[in-house]
Short mmCIF file of C-alpha atoms and ligand atoms in Angstrom, two decimals:
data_model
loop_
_atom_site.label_atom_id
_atom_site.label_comp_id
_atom_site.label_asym_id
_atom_site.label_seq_id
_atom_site.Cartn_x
_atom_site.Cartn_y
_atom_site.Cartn_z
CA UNK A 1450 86.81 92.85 100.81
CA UNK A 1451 85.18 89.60 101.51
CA UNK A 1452 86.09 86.32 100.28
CA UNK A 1453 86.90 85.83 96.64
CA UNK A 1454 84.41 84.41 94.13
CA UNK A 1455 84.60 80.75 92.54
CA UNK A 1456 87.95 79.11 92.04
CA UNK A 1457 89.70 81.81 94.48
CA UNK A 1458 89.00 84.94 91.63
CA UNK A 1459 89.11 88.61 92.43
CA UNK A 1460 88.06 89.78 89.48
CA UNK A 1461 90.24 88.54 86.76
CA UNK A 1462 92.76 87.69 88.71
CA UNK A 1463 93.88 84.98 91.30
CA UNK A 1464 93.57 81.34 90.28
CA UNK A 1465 95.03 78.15 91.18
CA UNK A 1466 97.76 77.64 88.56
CA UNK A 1467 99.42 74.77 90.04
CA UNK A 1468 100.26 71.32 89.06
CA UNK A 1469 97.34 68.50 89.27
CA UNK A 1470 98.85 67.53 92.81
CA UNK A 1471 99.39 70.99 94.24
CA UNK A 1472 95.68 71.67 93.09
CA UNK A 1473 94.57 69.01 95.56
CA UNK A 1474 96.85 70.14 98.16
CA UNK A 1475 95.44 73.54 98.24
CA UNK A 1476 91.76 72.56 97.70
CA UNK A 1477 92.57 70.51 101.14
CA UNK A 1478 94.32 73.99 102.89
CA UNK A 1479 91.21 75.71 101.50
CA UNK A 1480 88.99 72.96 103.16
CA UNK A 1481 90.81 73.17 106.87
CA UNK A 1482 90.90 77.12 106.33
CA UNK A 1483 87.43 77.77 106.09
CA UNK A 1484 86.53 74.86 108.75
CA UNK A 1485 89.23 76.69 111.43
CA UNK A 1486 88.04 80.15 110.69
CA UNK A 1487 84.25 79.01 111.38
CA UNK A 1488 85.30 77.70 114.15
CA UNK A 1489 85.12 79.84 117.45
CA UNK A 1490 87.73 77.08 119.12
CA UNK A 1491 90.46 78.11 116.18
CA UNK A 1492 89.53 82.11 116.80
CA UNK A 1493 90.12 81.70 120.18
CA UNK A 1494 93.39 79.65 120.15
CA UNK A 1495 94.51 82.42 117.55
CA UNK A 1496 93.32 85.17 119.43
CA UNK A 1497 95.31 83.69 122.74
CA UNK A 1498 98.90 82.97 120.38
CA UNK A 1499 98.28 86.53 119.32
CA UNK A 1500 98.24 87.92 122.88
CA UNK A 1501 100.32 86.17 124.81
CA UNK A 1502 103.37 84.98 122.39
CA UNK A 1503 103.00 87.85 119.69
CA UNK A 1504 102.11 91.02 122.01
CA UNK A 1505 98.95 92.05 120.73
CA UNK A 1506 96.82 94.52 120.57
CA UNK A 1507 100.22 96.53 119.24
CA UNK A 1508 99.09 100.32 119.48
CA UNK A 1509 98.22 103.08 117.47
CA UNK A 1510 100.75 106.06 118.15
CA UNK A 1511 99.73 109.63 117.31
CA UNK A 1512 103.18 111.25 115.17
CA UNK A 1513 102.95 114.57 117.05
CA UNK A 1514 105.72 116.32 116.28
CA UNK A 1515 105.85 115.03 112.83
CA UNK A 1516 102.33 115.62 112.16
CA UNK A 1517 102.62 118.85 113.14
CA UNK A 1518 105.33 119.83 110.52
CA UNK A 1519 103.45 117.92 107.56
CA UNK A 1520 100.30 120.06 108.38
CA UNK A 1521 98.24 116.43 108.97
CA UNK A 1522 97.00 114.42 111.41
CA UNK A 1523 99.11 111.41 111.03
CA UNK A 1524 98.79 107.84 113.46
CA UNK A 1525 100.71 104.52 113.24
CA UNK A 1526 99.64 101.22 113.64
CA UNK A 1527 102.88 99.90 115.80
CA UNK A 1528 103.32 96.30 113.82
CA UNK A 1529 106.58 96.90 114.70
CA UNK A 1530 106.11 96.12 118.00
CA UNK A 1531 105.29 92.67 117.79
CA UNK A 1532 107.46 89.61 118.53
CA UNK A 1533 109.84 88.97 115.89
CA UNK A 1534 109.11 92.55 114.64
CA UNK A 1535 107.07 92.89 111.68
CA UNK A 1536 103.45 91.97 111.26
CA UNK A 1537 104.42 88.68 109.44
CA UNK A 1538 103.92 87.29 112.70
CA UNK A 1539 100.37 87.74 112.47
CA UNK A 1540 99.74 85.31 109.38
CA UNK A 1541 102.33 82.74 110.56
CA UNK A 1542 100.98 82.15 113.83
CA UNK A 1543 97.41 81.68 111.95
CA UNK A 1544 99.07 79.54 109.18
CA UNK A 1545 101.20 77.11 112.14
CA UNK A 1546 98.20 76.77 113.94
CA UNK A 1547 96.13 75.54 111.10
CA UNK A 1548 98.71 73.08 109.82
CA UNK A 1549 98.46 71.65 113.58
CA UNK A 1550 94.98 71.35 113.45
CA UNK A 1551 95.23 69.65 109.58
CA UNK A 1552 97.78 67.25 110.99
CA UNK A 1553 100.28 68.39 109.85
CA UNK A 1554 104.25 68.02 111.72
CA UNK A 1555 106.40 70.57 109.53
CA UNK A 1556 106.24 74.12 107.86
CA UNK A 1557 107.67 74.60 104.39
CA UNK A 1558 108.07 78.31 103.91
CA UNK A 1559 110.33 80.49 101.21
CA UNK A 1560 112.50 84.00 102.34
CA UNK A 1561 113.80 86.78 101.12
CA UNK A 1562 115.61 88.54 103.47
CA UNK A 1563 114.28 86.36 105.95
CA UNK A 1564 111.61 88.09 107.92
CA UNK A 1565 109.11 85.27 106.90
CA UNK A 1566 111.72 82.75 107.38
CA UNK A 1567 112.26 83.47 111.00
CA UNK A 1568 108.70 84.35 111.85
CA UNK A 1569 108.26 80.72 110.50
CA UNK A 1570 110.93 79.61 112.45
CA UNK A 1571 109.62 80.89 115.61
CA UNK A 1572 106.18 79.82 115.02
CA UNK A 1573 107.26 76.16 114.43
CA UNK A 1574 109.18 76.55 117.66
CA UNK A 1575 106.32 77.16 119.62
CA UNK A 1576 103.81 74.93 118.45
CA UNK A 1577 106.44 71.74 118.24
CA UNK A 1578 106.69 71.69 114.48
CA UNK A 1579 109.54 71.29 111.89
CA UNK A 1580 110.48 74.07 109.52
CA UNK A 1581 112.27 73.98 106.23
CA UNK A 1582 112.80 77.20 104.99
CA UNK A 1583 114.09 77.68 101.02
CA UNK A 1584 116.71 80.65 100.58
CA UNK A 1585 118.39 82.62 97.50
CA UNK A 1586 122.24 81.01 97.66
CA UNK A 1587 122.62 85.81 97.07
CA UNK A 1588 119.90 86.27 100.20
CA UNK A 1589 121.93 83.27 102.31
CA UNK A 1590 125.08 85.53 101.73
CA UNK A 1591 123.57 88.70 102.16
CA UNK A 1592 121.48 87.64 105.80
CA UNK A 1593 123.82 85.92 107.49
CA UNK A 1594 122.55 86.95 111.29
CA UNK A 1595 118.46 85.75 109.81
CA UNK A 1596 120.07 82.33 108.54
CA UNK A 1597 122.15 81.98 112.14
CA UNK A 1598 118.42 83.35 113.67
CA UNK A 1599 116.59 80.47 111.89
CA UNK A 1600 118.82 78.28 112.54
CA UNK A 1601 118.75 79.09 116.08
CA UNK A 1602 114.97 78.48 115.98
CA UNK A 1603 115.52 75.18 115.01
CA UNK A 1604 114.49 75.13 111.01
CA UNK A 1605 116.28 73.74 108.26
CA UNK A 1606 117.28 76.64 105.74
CA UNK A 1607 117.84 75.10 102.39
CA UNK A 1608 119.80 77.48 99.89
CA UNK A 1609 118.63 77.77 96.29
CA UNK A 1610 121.35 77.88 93.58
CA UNK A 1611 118.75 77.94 90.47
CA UNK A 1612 117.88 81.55 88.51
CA UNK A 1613 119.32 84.55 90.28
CA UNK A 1614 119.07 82.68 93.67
CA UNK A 1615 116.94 84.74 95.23
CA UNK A 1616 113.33 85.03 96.55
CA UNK A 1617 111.28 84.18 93.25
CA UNK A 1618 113.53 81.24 93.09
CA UNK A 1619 113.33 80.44 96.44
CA UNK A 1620 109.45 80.35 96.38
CA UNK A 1621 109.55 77.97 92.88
CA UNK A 1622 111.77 75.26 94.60
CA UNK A 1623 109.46 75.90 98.18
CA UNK A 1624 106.98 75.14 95.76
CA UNK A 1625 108.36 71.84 93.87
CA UNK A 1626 109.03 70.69 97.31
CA UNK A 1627 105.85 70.85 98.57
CA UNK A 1628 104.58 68.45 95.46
CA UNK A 1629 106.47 65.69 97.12
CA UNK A 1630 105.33 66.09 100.96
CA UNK A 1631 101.94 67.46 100.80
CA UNK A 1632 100.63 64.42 103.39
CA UNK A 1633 102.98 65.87 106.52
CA UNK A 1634 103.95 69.04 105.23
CA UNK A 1635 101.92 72.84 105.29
CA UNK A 1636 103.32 75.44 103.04
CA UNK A 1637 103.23 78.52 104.81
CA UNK A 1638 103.27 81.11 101.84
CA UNK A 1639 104.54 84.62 103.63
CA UNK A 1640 102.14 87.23 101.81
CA UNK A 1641 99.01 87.39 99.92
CA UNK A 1642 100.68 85.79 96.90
CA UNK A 1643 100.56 82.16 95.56
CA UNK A 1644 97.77 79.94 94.33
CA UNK A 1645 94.21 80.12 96.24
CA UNK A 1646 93.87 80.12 98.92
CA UNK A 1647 96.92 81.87 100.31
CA UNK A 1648 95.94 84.99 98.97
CA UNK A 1649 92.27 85.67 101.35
CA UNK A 1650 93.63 83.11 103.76
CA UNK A 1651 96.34 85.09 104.00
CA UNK A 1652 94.40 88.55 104.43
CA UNK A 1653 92.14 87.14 106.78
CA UNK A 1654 95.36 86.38 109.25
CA UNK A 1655 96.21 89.54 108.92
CA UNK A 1656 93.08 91.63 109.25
CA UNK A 1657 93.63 91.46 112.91
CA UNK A 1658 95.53 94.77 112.08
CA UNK A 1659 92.93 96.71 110.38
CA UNK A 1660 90.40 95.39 112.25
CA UNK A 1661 92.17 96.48 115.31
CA UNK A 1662 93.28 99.58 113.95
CA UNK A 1663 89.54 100.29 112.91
CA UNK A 1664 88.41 99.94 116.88
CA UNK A 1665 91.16 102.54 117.57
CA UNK A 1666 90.84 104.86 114.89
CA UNK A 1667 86.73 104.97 116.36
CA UNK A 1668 87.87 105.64 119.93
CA UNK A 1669 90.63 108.23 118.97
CA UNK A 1670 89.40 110.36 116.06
CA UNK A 1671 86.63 112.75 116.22
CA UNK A 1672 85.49 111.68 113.13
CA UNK A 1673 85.97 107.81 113.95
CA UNK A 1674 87.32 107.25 110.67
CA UNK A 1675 90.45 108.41 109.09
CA UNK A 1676 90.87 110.17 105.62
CA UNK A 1677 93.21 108.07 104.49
CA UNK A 1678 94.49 104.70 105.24
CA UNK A 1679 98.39 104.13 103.69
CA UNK A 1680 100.36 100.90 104.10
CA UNK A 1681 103.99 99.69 102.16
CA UNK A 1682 103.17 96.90 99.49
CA UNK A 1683 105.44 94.33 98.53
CA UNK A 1684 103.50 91.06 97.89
CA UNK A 1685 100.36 93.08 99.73
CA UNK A 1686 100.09 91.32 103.27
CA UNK A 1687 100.40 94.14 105.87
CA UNK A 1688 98.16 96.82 103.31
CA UNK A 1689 95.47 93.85 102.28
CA UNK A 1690 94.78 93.29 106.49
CA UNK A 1691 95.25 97.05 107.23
CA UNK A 1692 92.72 97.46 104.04
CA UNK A 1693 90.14 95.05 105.21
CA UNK A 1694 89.33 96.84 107.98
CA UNK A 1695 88.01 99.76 106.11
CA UNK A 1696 86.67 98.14 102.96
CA UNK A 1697 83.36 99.25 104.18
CA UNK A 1698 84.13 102.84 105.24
CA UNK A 1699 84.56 106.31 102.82
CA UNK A 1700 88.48 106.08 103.65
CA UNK A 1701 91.28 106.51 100.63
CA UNK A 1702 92.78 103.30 100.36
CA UNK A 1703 96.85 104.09 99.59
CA UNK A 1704 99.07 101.08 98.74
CA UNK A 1705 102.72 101.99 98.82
CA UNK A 1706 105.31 100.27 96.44
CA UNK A 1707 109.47 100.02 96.01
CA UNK A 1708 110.17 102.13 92.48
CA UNK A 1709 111.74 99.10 91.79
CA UNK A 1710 109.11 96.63 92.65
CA UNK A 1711 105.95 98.56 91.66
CA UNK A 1712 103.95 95.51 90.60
CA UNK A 1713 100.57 97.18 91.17
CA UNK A 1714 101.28 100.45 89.43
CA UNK A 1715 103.43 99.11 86.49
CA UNK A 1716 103.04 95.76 86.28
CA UNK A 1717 101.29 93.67 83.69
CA UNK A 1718 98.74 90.92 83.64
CA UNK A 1719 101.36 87.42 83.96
CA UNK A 1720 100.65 83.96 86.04
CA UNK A 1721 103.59 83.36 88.77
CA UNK A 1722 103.84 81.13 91.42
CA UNK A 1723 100.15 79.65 90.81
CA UNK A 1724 98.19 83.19 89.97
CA UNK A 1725 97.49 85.05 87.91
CA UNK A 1726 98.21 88.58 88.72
CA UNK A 1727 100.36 92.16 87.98
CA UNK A 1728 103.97 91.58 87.24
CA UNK A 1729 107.01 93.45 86.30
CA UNK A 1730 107.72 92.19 82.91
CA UNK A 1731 110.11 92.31 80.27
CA UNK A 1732 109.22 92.93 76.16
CA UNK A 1733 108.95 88.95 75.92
CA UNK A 1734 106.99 88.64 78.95
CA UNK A 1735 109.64 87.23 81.21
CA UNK A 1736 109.01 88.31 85.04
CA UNK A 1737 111.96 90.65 85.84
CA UNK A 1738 113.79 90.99 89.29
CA UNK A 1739 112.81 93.47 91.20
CA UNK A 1740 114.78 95.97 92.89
CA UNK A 1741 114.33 98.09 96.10
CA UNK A 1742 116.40 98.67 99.47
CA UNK A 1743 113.85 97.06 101.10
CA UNK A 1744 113.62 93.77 100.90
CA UNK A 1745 110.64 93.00 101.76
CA UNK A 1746 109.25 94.71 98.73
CA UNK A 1747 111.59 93.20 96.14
CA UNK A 1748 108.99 90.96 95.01
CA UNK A 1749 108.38 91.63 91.24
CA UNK A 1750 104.50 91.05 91.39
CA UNK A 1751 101.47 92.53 94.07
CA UNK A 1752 98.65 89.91 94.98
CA UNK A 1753 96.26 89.41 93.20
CA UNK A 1754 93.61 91.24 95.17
CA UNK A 1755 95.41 94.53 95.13
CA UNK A 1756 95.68 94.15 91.40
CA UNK A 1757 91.50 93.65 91.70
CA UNK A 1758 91.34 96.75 94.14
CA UNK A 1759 93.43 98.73 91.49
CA UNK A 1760 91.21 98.04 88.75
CA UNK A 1761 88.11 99.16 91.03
CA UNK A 1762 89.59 102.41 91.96
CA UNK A 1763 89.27 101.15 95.33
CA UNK A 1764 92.69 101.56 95.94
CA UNK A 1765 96.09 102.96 94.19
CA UNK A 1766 98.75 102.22 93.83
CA UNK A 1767 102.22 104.81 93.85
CA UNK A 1768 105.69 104.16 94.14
CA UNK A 1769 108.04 105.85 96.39
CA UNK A 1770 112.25 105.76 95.35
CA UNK A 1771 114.92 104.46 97.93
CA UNK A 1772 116.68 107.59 98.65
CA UNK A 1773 112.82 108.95 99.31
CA UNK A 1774 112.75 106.08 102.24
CA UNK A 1775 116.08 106.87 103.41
CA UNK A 1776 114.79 110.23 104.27
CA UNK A 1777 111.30 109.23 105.68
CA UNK A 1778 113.29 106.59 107.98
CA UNK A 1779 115.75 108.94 109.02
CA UNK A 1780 112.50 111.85 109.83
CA UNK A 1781 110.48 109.47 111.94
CA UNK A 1782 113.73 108.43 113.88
CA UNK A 1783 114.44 111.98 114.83
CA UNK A 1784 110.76 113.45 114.95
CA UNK A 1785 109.00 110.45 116.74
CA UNK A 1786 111.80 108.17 118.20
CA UNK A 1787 110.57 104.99 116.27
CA UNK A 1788 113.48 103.21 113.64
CA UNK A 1789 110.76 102.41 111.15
CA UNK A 1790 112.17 99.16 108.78
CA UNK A 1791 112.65 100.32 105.70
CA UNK A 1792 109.65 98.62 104.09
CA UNK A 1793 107.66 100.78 106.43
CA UNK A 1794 109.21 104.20 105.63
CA UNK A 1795 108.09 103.67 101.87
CA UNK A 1796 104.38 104.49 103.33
CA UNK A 1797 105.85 107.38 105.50
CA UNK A 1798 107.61 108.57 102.12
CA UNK A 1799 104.72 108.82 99.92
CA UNK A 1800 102.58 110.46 103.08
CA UNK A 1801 105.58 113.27 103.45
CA UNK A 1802 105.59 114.11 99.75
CA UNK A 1803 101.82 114.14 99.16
CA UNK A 1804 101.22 116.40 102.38
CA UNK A 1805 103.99 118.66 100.61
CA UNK A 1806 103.04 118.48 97.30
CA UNK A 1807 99.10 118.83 98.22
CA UNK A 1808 97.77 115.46 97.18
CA UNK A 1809 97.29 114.76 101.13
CA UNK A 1810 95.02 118.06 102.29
CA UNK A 1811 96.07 119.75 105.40
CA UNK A 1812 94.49 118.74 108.62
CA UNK A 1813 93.40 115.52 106.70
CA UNK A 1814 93.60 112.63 109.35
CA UNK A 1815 95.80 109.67 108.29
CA UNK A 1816 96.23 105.96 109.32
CA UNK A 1817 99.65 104.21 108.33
CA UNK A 1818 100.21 100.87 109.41
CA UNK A 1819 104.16 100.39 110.31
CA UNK A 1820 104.61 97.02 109.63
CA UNK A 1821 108.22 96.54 110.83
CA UNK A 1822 110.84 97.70 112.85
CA UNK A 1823 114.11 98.75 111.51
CA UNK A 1824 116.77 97.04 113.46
CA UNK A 1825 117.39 95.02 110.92
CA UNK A 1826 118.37 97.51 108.44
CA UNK A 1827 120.85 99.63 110.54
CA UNK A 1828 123.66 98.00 108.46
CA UNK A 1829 122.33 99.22 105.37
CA UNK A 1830 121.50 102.47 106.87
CA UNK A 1831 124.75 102.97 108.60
CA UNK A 1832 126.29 102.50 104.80
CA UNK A 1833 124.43 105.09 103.52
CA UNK A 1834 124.40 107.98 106.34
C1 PLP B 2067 107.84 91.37 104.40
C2 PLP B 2067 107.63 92.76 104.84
C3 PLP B 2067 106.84 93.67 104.09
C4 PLP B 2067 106.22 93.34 102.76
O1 PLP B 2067 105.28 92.32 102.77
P1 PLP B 2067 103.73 92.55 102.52
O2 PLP B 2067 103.21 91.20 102.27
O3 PLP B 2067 103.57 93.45 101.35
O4 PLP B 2067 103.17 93.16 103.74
C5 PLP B 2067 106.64 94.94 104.60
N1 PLP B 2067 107.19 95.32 105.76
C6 PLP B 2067 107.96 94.49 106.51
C7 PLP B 2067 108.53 94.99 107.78
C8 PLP B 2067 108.21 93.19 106.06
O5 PLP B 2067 108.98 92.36 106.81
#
């Protein structure tokens, strides 16, 4: 997985389908992003925000008691116990950082649910920066503690009353913004979605998990490597970083999608917010909504480098149901003590039923990357149990 070839391809997809001042824009990100990242200054200043405000290394946990009953040998890499809890953390402090070093004095971002929002939030907290953050007028309803927590933060959380006012129409308006206030303003895109270069940039922020995990995985396993590597996928963010650090390694690459939001195992070839990429579509071609109980993974499309990875057989792609994540939430609360957020328990899901249903080999060693905690998904659980 190294860096995409011309114009920001990975294989045929990926792109820069933006308007003519957009295109400039991102050429400029692109510029600062590859200056920064051959910079050992930038690593360093990254590597220090990482450790000291975010809380890494975050560890890898052996599942004992659970592996034991699935007949594996199953470890998680504990994104959720970063600051903020999820691994979004990881890209926004990377992203923040880099608009302060391009000048720039506020963060645009888009939210769902509002993990990104908040991580954005806390980011531009820390390093003295604005943050406007577009919301779905549904998601503003439905997240009322994230909007207070943003607010809180200090950002601006602009609702979005156009389409079905939630996060694909919260990215399009992040988007149109950004046209108008590209000389002060970054847009910190939340996954590896969007025009290049968000997509590698994006995955190179967030390698710091597989890359991490990798050094682990060598000091813990007898074989050094794991059998499998499995990570949720909504836009791609937390799998694409857990990925990279095993690109080079003989380890089954698993990316784990929402039923509802399966964008790399149903989706079809479309161009959406500036690339060109796998989304859910209808008959006519319109992008559909997607639909999962997680909602970080209600993104109808998958980045465009999974989509590449798919086509390679270097990774696939299943898709895991919500009452399936219900249960794998529930089983790692009780087994291991850990709340997983939902997101999260769609990887657990697919590792229970394939260890049951033989498509994960006993005593086969696997590495799941947990990229969130669950505490903010009791409410929906507490509806359901
Ligand atoms: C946002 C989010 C996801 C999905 O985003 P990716 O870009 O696919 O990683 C997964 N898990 C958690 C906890 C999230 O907050």
């Amino acid at each position: 997985m190294g860096e995409p070839r011309a114009r920001g391809r990975f294989g045929e997809y990926g792109g820069r389908y933006a308007p003519e001042s957009l295109v400039e824009a991102c050429r400029e990100v692109d510029e600062a992003f590859r200056g920064a990242w051959a910079d050992p200054g930038f690593r360093v200043a990254l590597a220090r925000l990482l450790a000291v405000h975010a809380g890494r290394p975050t560890p890898l946990t052996p599942a004992h008691r659970l592996s034991e009953a699935l007949g594996v040998r199953l470890y998680l890499k504990r994104e959720d116990l970063t600051h903020t809890g999820s691994h979004k953390i990881n890209n926004v402090l990377g992203q923040a950082l880099l608009a302060t070093r391009m000048g720039r004095r506020r963060l645009i971002a888009e939210t769902g649910a509002g993990q990104h929002g908040v991580a954005t939030a806390t980011a531009a907290a820390l390093l003295g920066l604005e943050a406007t953050v577009f919301m779905g007028e549904r998601d503003i309803e439905r997240q009322a503690l994230n909007v207070f927590r943003m607010r809180m933060l200090g950002a601006e959380v602009v609702p979005v009353t156009t389409g079905s006012r939630t996060l694909k129409d919260a990215t399009s308006e992040a988007m149109r913004h950004w046209v108008g206030v590209t000389g002060d303003s970054h847009y910190c895109v939340g996954s590896v979605v969007g025009p290049d270069p968000y997509p590698w940039m994006v995955r190179e922020f967030q390698r710091v998990i597989g890359d991490e995990a990798r050094g682990q995985c060598a000091a813990e396993l007898r074989t050094g490597v794991p059998d499998y590597v499995v990570a949720c996928v909504g836009g791609g963010s937390n799998a694409a970083g857990t990925f990279a650090g095993f690109a080079d390694t003989p380890a089954r690459l698993v990316g784990v999608e929402a039923e509802g939001g399966a964008g790399a195992a149903r989706g079809r070839l479309g161009v959406l917010h500036g690339c060109r990429s796998l989304f859910l579509q209808d008959d006519d071609g319109q992008i559909t909504e997607a639909h999962s109980i997680a909602a970080g993974l209600d993104y109808p499309g998958v980045g465009p480098e999974h989509a590449h990875l798919r086509d390679l057989g270097r990774a696939r792609y299943v898709a895991v149901t919500d009452d399936e994540a219900v249960g794998a939430a529930v089983r790692l609360a009780r087994t291991e003590g850990i709340v997983p957020a939902l997101e999260s328990a769609h990887a657990l899901a697919w590792v229970i039923r394939a260890a049951g249903g033989g498509d994960l080999p006993a005593g086969s060693t696997v590495l799941m990357t947990l990229s969130g905690r669950g505490d903010k998904d009791v409410s929906t659980l507490k509806e359901l149990l």
